[in-house]
PDB file of N, CA and C in Angstrom:
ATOM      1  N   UNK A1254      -2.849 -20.231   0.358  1.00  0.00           N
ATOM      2  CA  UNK A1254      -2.775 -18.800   0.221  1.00  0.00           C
ATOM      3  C   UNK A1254      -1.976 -18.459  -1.026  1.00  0.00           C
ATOM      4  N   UNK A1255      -2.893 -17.863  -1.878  1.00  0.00           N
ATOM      5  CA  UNK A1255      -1.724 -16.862  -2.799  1.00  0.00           C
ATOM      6  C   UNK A1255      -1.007 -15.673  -3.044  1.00  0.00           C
ATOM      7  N   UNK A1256       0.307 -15.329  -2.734  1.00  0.00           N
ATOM      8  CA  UNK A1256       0.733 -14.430  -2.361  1.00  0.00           C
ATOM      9  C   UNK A1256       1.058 -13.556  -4.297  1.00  0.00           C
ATOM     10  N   UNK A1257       1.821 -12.677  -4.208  1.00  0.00           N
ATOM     11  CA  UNK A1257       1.624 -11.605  -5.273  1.00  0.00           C
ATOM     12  C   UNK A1257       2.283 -10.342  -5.048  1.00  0.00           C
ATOM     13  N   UNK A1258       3.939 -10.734  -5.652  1.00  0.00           N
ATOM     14  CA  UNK A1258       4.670  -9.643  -5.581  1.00  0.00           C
ATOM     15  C   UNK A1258       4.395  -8.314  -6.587  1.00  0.00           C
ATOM     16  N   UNK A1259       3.868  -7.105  -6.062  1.00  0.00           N
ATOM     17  CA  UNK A1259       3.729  -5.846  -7.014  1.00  0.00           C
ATOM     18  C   UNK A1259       4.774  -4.909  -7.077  1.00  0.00           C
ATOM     19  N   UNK A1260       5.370  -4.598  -7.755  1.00  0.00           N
ATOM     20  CA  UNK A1260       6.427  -3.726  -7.996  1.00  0.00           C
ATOM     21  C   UNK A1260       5.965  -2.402  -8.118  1.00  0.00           C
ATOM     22  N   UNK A1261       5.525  -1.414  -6.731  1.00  0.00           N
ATOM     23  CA  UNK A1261       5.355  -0.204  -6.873  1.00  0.00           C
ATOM     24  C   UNK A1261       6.792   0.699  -6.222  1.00  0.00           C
ATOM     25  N   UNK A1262       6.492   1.600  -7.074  1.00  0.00           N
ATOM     26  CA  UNK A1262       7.126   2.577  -7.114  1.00  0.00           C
ATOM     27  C   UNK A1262       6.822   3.557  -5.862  1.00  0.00           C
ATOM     28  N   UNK A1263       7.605   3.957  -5.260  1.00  0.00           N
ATOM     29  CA  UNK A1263       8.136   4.537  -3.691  1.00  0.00           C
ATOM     30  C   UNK A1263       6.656   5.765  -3.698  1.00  0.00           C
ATOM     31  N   UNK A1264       6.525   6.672  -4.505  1.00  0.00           N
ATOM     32  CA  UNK A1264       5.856   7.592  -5.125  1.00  0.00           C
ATOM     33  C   UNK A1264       4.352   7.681  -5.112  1.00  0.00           C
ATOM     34  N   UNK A1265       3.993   6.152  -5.108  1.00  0.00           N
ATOM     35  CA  UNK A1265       2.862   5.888  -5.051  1.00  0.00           C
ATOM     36  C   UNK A1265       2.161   4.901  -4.003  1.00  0.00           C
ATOM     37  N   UNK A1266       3.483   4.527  -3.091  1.00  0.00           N
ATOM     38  CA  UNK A1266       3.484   3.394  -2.428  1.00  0.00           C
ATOM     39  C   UNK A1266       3.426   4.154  -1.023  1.00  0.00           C
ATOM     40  N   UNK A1267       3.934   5.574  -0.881  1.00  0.00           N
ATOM     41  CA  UNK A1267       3.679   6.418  -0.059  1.00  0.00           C
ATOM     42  C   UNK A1267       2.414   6.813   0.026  1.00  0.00           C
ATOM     43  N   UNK A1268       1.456   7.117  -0.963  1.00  0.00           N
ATOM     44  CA  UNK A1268      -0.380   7.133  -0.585  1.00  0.00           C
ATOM     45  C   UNK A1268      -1.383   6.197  -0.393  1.00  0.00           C
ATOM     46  N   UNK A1269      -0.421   4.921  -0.380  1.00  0.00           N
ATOM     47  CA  UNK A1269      -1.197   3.558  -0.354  1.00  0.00           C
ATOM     48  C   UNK A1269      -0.970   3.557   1.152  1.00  0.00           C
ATOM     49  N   UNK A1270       0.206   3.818   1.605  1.00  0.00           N
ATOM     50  CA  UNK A1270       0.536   3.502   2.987  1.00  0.00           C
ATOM     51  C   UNK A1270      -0.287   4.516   4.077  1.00  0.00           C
ATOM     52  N   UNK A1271      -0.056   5.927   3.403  1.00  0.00           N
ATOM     53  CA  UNK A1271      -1.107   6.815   4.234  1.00  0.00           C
ATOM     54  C   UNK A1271      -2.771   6.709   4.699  1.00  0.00           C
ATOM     55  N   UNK A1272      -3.335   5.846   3.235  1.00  0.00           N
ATOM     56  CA  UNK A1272      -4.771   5.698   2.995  1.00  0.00           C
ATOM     57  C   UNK A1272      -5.266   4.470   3.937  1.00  0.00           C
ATOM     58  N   UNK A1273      -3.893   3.337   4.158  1.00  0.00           N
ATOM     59  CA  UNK A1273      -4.466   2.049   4.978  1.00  0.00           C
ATOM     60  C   UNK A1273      -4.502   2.617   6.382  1.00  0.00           C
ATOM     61  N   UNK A1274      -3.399   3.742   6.315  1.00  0.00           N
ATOM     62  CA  UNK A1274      -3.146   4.445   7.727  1.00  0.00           C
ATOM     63  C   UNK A1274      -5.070   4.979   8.258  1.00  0.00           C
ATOM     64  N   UNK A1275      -4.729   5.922   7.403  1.00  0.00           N
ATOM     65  CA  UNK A1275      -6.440   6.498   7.808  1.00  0.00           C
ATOM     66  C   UNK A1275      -7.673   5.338   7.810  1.00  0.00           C
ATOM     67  N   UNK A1276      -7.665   4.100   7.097  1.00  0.00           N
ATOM     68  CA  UNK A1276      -8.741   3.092   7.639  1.00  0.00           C
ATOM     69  C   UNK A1276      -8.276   2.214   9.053  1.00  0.00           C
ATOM     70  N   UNK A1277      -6.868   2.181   9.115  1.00  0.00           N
ATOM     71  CA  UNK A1277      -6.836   1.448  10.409  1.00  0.00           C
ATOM     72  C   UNK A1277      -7.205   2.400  11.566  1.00  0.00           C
ATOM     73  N   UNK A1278      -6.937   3.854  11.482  1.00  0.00           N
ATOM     74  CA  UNK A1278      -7.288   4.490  12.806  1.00  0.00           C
ATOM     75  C   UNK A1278      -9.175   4.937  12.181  1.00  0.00           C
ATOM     76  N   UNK A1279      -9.472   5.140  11.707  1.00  0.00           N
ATOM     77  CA  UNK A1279     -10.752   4.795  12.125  1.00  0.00           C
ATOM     78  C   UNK A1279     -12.001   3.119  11.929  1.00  0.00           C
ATOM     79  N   UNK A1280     -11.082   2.583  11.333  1.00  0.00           N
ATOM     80  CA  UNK A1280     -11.568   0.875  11.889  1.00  0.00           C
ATOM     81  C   UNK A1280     -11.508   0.499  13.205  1.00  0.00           C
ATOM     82  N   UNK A1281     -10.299   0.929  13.422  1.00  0.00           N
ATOM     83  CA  UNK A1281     -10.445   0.224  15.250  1.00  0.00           C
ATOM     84  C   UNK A1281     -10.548   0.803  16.355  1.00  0.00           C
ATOM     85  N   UNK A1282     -11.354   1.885  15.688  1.00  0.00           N
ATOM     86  CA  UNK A1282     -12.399   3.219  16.492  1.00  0.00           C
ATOM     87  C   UNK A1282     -13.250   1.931  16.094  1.00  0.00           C
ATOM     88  N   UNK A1283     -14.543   1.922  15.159  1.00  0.00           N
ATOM     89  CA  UNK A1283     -15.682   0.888  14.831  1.00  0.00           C
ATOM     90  C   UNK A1283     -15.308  -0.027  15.270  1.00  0.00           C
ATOM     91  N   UNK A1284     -14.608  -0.523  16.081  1.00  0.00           N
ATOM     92  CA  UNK A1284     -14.025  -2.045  15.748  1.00  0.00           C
ATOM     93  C   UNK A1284     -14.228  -3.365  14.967  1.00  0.00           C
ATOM     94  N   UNK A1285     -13.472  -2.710  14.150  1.00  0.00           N
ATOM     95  CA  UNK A1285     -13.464  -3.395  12.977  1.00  0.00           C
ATOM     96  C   UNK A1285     -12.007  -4.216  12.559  1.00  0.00           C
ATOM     97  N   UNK A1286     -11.742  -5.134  13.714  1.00  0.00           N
ATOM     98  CA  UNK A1286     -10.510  -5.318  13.356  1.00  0.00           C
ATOM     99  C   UNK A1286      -9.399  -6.282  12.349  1.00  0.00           C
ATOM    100  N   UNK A1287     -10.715  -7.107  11.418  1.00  0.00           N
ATOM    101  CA  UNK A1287      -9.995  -7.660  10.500  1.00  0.00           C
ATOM    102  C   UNK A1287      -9.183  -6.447   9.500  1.00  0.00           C
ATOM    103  N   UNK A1288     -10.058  -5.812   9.550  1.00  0.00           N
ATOM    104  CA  UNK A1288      -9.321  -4.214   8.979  1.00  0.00           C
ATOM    105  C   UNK A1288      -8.357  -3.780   9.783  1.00  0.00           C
ATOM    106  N   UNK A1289      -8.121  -4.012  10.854  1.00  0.00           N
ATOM    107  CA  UNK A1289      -6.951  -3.561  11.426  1.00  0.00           C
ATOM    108  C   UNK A1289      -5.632  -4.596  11.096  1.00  0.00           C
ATOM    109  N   UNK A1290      -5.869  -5.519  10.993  1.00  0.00           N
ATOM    110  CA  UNK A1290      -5.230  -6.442  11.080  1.00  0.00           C
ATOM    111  C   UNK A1290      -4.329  -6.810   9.458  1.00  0.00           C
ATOM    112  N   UNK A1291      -5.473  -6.068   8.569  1.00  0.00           N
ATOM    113  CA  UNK A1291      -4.884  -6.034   7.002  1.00  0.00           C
ATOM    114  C   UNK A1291      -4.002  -5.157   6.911  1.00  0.00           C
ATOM    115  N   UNK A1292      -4.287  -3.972   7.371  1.00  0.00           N
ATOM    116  CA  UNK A1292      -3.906  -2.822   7.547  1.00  0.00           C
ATOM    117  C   UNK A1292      -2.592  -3.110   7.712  1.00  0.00           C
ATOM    118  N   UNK A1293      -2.067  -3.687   9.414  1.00  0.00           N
ATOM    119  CA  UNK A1293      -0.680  -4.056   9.611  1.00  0.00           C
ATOM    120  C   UNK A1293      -0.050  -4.425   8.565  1.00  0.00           C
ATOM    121  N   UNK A1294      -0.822  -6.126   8.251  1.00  0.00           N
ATOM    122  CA  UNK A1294       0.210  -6.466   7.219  1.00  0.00           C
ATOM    123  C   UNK A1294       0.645  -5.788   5.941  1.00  0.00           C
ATOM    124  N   UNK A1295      -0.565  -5.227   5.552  1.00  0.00           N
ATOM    125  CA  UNK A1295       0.066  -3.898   4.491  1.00  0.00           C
ATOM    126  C   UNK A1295       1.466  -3.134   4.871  1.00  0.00           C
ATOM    127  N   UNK A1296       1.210  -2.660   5.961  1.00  0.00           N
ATOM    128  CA  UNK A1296       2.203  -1.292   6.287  1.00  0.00           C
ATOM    129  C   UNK A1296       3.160  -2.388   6.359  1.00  0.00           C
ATOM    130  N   UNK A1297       3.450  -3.367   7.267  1.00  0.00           N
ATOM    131  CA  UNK A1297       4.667  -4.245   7.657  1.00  0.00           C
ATOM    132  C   UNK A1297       5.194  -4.488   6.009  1.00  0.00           C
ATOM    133  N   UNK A1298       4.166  -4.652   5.338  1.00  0.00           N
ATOM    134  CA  UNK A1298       5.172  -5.318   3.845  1.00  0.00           C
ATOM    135  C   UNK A1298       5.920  -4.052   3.291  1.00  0.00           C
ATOM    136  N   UNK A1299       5.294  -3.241   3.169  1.00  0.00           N
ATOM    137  CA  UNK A1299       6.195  -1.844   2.650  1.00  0.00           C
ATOM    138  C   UNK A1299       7.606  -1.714   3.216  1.00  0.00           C
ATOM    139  N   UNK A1300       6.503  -1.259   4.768  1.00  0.00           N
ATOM    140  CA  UNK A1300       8.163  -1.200   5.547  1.00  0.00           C
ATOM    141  C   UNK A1300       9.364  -2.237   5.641  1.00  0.00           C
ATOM    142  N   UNK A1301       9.231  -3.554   5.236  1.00  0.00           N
ATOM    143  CA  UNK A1301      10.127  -4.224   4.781  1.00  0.00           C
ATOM    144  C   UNK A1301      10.989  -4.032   4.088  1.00  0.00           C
ATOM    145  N   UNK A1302       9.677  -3.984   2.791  1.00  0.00           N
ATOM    146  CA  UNK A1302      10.664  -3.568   1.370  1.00  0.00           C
ATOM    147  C   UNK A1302      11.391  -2.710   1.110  1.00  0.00           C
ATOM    148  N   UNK A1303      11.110  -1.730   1.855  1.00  0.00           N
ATOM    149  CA  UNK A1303      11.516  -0.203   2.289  1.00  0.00           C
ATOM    150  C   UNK A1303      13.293  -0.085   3.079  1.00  0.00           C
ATOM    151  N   UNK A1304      12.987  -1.462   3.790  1.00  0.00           N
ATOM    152  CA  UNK A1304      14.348  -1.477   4.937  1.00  0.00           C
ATOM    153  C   UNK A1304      14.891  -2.241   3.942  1.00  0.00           C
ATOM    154  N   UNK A1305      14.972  -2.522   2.937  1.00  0.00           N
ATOM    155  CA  UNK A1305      15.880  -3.870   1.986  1.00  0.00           C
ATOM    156  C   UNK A1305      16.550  -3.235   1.129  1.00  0.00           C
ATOM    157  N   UNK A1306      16.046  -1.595   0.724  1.00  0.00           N
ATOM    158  CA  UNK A1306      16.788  -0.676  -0.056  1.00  0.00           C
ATOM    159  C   UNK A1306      18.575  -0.548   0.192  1.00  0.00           C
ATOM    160  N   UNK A1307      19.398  -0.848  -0.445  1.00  0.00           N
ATOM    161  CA  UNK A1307      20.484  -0.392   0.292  1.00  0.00           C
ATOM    162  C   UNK A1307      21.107   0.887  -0.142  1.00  0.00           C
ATOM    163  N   UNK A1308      20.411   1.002  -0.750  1.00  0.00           N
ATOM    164  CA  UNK A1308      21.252   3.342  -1.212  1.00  0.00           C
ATOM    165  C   UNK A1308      21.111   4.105  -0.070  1.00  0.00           C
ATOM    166  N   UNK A1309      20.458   5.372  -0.186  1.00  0.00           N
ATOM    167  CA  UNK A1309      20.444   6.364   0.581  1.00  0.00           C
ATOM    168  C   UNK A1309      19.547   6.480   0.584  1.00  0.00           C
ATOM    169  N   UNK A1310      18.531   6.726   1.231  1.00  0.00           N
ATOM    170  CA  UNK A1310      17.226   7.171   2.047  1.00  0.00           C
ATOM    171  C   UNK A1310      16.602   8.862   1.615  1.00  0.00           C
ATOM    172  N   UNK A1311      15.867   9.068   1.720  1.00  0.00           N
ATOM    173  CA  UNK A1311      15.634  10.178   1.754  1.00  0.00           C
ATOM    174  C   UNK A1311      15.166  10.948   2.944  1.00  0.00           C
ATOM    175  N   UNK A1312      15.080  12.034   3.420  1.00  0.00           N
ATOM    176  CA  UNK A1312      14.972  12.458   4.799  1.00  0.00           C
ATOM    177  C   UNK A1312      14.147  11.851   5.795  1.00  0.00           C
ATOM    178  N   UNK A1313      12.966  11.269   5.059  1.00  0.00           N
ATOM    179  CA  UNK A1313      11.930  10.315   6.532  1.00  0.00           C
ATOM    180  C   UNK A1313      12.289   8.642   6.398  1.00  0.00           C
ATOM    181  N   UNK A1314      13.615   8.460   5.679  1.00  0.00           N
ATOM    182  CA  UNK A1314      13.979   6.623   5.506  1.00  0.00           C
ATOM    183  C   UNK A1314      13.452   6.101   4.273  1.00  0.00           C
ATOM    184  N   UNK A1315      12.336   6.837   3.443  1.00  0.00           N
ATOM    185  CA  UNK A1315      11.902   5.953   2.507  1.00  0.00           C
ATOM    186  C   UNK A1315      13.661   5.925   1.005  1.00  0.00           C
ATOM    187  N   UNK A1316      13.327   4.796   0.421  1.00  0.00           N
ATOM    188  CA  UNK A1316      14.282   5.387  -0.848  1.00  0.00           C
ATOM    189  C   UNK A1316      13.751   6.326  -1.791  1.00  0.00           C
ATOM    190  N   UNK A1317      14.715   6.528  -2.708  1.00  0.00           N
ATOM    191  CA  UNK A1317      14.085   7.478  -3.602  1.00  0.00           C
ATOM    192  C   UNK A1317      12.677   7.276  -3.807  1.00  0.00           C
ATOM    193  N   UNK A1318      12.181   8.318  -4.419  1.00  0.00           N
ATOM    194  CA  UNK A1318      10.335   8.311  -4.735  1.00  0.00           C
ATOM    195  C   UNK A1318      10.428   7.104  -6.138  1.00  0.00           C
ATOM    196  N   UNK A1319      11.533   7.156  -7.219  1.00  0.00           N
ATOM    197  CA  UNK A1319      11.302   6.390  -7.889  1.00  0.00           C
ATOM    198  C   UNK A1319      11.446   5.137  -8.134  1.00  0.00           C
ATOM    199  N   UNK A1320      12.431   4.565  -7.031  1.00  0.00           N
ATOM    200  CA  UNK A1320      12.610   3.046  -6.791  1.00  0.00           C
ATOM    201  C   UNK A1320      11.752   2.256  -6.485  1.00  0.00           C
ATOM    202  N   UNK A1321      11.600   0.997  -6.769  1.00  0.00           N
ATOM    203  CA  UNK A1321      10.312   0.089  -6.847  1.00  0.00           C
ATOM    204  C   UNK A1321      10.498  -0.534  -5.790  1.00  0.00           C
ATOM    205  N   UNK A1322       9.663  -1.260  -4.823  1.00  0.00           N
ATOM    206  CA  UNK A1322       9.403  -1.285  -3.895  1.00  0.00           C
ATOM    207  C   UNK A1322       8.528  -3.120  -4.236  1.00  0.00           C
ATOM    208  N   UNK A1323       9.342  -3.422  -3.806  1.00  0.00           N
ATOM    209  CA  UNK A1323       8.872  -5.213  -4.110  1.00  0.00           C
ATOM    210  C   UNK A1323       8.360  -5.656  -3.086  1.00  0.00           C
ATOM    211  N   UNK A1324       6.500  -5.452  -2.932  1.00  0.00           N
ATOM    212  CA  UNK A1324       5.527  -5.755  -2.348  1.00  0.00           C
ATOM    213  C   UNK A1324       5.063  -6.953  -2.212  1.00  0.00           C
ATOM    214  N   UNK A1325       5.250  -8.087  -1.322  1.00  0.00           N
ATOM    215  CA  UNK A1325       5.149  -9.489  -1.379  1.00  0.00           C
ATOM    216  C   UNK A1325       3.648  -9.420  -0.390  1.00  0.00           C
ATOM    217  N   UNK A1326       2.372  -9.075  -0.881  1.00  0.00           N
ATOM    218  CA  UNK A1326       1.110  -9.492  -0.154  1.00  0.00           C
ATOM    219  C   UNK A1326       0.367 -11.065  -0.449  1.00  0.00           C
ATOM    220  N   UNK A1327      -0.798 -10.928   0.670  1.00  0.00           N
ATOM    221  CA  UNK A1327      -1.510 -12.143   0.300  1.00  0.00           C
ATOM    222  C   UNK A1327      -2.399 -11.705  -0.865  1.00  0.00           C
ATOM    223  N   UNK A1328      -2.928 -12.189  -1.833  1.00  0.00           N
ATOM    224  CA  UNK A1328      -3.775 -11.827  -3.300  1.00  0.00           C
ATOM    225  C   UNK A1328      -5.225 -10.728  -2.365  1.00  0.00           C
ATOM    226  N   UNK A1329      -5.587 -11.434  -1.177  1.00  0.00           N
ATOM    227  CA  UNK A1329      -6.294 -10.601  -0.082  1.00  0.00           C
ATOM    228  C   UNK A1329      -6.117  -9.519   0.420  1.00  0.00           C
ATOM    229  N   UNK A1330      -5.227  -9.746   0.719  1.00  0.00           N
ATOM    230  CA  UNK A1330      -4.762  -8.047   1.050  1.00  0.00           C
ATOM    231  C   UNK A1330      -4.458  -7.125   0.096  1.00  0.00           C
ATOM    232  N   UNK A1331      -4.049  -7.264  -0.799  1.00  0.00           N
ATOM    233  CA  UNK A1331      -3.607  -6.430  -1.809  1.00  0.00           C
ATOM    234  C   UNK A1331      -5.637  -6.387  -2.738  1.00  0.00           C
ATOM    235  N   UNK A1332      -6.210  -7.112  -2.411  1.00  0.00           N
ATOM    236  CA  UNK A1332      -7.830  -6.616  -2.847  1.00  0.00           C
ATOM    237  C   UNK A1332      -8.706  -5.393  -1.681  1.00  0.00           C
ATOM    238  N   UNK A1333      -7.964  -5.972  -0.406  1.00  0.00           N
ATOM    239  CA  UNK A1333      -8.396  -5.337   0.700  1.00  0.00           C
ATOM    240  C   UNK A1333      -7.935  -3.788   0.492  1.00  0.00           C
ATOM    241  N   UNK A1334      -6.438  -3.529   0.001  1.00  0.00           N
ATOM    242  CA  UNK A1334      -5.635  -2.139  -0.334  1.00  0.00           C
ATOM    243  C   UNK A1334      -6.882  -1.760  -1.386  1.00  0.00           C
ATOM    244  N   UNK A1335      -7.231  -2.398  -2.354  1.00  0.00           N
ATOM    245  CA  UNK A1335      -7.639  -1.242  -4.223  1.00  0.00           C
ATOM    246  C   UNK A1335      -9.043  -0.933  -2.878  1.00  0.00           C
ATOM    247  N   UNK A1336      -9.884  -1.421  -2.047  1.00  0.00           N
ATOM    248  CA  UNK A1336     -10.961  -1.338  -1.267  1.00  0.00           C
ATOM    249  C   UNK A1336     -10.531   0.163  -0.740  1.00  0.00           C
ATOM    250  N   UNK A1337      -9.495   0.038   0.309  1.00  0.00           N
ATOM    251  CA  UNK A1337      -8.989   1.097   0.658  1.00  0.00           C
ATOM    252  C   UNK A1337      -9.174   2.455   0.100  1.00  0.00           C
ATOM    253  N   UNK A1338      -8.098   2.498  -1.151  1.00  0.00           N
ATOM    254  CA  UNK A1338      -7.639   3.094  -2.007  1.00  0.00           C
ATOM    255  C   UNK A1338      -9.062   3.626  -2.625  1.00  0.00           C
ATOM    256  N   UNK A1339     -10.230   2.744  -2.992  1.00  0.00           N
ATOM    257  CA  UNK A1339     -10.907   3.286  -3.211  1.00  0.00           C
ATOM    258  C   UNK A1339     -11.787   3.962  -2.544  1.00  0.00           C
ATOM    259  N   UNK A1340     -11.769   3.683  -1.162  1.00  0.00           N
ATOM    260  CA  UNK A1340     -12.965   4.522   0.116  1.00  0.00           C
ATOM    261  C   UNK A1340     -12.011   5.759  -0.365  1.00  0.00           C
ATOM    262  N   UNK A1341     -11.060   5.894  -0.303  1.00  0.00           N
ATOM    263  CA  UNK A1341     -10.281   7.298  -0.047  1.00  0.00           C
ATOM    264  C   UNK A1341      -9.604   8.400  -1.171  1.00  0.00           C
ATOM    265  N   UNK A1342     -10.346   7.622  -2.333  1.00  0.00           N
ATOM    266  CA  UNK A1342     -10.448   8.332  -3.632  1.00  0.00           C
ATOM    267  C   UNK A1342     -10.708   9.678  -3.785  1.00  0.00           C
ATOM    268  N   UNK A1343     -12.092  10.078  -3.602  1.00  0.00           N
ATOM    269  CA  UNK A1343     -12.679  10.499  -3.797  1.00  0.00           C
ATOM    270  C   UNK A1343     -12.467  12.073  -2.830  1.00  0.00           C
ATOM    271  N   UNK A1344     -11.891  11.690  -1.855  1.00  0.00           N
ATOM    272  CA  UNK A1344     -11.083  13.036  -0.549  1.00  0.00           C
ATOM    273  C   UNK A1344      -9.581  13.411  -1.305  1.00  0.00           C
ATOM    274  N   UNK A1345      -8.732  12.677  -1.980  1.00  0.00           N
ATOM    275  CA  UNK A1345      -7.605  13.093  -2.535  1.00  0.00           C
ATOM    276  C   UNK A1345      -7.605  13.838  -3.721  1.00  0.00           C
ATOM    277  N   UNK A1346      -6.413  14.685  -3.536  1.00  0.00           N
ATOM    278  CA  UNK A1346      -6.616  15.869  -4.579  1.00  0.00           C
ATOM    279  C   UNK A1346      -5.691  16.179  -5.365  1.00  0.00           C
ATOM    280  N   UNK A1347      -4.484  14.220  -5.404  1.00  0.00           N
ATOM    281  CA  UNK A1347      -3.557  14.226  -6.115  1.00  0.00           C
ATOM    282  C   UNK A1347      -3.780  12.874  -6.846  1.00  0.00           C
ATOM    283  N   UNK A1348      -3.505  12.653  -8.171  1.00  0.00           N
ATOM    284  CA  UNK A1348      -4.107  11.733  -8.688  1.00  0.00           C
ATOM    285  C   UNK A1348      -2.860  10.428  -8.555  1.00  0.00           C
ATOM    286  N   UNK A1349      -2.043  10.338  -7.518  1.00  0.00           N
ATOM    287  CA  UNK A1349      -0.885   8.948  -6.943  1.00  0.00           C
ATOM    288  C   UNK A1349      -2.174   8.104  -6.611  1.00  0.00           C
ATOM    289  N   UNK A1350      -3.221   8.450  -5.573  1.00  0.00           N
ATOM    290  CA  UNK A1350      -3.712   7.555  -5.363  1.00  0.00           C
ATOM    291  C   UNK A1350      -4.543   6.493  -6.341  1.00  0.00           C
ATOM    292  N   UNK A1351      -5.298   6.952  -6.831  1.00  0.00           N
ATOM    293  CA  UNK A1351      -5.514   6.584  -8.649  1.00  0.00           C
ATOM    294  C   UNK A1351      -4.685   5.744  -9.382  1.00  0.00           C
ATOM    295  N   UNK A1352      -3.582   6.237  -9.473  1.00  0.00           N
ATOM    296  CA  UNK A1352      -2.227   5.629  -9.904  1.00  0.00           C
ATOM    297  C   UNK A1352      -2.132   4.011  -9.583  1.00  0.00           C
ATOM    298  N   UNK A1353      -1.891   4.382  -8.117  1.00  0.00           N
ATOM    299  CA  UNK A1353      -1.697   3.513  -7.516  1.00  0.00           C
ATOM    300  C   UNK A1353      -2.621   2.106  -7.627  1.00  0.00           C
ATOM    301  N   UNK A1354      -3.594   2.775  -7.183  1.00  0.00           N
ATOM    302  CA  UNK A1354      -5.547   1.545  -7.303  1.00  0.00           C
ATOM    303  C   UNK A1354      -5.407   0.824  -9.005  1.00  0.00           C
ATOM    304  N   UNK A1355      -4.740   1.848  -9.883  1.00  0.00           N
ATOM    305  CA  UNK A1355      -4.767   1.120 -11.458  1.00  0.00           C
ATOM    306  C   UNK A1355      -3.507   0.223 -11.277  1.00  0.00           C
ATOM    307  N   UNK A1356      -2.558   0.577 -10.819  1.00  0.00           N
ATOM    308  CA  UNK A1356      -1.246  -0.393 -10.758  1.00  0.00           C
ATOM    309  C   UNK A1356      -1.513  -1.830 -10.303  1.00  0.00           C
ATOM    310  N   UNK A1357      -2.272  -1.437  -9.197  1.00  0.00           N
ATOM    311  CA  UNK A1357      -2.572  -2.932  -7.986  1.00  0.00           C
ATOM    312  C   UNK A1357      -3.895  -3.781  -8.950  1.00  0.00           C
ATOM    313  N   UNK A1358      -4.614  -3.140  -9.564  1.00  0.00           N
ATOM    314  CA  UNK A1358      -5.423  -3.502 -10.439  1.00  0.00           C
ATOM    315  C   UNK A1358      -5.304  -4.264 -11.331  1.00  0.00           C
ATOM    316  N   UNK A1359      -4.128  -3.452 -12.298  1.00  0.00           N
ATOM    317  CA  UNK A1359      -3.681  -4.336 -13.221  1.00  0.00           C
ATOM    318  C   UNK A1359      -2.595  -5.438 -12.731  1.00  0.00           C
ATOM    319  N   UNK A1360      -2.099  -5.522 -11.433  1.00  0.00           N
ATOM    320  CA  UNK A1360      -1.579  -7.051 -11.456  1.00  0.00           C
ATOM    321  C   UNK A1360      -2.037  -8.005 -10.960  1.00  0.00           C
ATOM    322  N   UNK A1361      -3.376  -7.654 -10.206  1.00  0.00           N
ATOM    323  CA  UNK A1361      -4.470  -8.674 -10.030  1.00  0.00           C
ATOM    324  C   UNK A1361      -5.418  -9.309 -11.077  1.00  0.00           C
ATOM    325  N   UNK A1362      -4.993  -8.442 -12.061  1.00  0.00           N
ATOM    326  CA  UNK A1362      -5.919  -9.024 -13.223  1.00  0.00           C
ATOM    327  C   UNK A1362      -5.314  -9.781 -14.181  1.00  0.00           C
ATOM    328  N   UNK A1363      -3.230  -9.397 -14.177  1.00  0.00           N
ATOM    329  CA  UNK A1363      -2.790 -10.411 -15.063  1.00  0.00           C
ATOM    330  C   UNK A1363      -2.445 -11.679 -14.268  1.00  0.00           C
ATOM    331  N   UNK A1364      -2.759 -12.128 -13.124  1.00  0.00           N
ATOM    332  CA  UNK A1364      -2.767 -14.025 -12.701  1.00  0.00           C
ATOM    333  C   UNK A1364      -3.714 -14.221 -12.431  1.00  0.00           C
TER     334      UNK A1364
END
């Protein structure tokens, strides 16, 4: 397995987390649960990285919006997220998610 730390930023790492949100609750409506199952490990890696912050939080626990957020996925999952990211493009009407799909993009493409 090759894993693949991405350094996103809180800001953008918040619409990645919402977007796997909305495919896991309707994947495992279809049951579709290798998608459920990516899904977790997505959210679990955030929320890790998330609990490793040691400053101050901002009102719902995340850290600041601009602190980076050291994402340790499998090279799979993090292809499974730009998948995501991209079903759910096209409904968003703020361009983080975008952001985001080019970030994860470009560090799958530099190893």
């Amino acid at each position: 397995m090759r894993y693949l730390t991405v350094p996103v930023p809180v800001r953008l790492w918040l619409p990645v987390d919402g977007c796997v949100d909305n495919s896991m609750s309707i994947d495992v409506v279809d049951g579709i649960m290798e998608s459920v199952i990516a899904g977790s490990c997505v959210r679990d890696a955030g929320w890790r990285a998330a609990a490793a912050f040691e400053g101050e939080p901002d009102g719902f626990g995340w850290p600041p919006r601009d602190h980076r957020l050291a994402i340790t996925l499998r090279r799979e999952h993090w292809e499974w997220v730009v998948s995501q990211l991209r079903r759910w493009e096209p409904f968003e009407t703020e361009a983080a998610v975008t952001q985001a799909r080019e970030l994860i993009e470009a560090a799958l493409a530099a190893v």
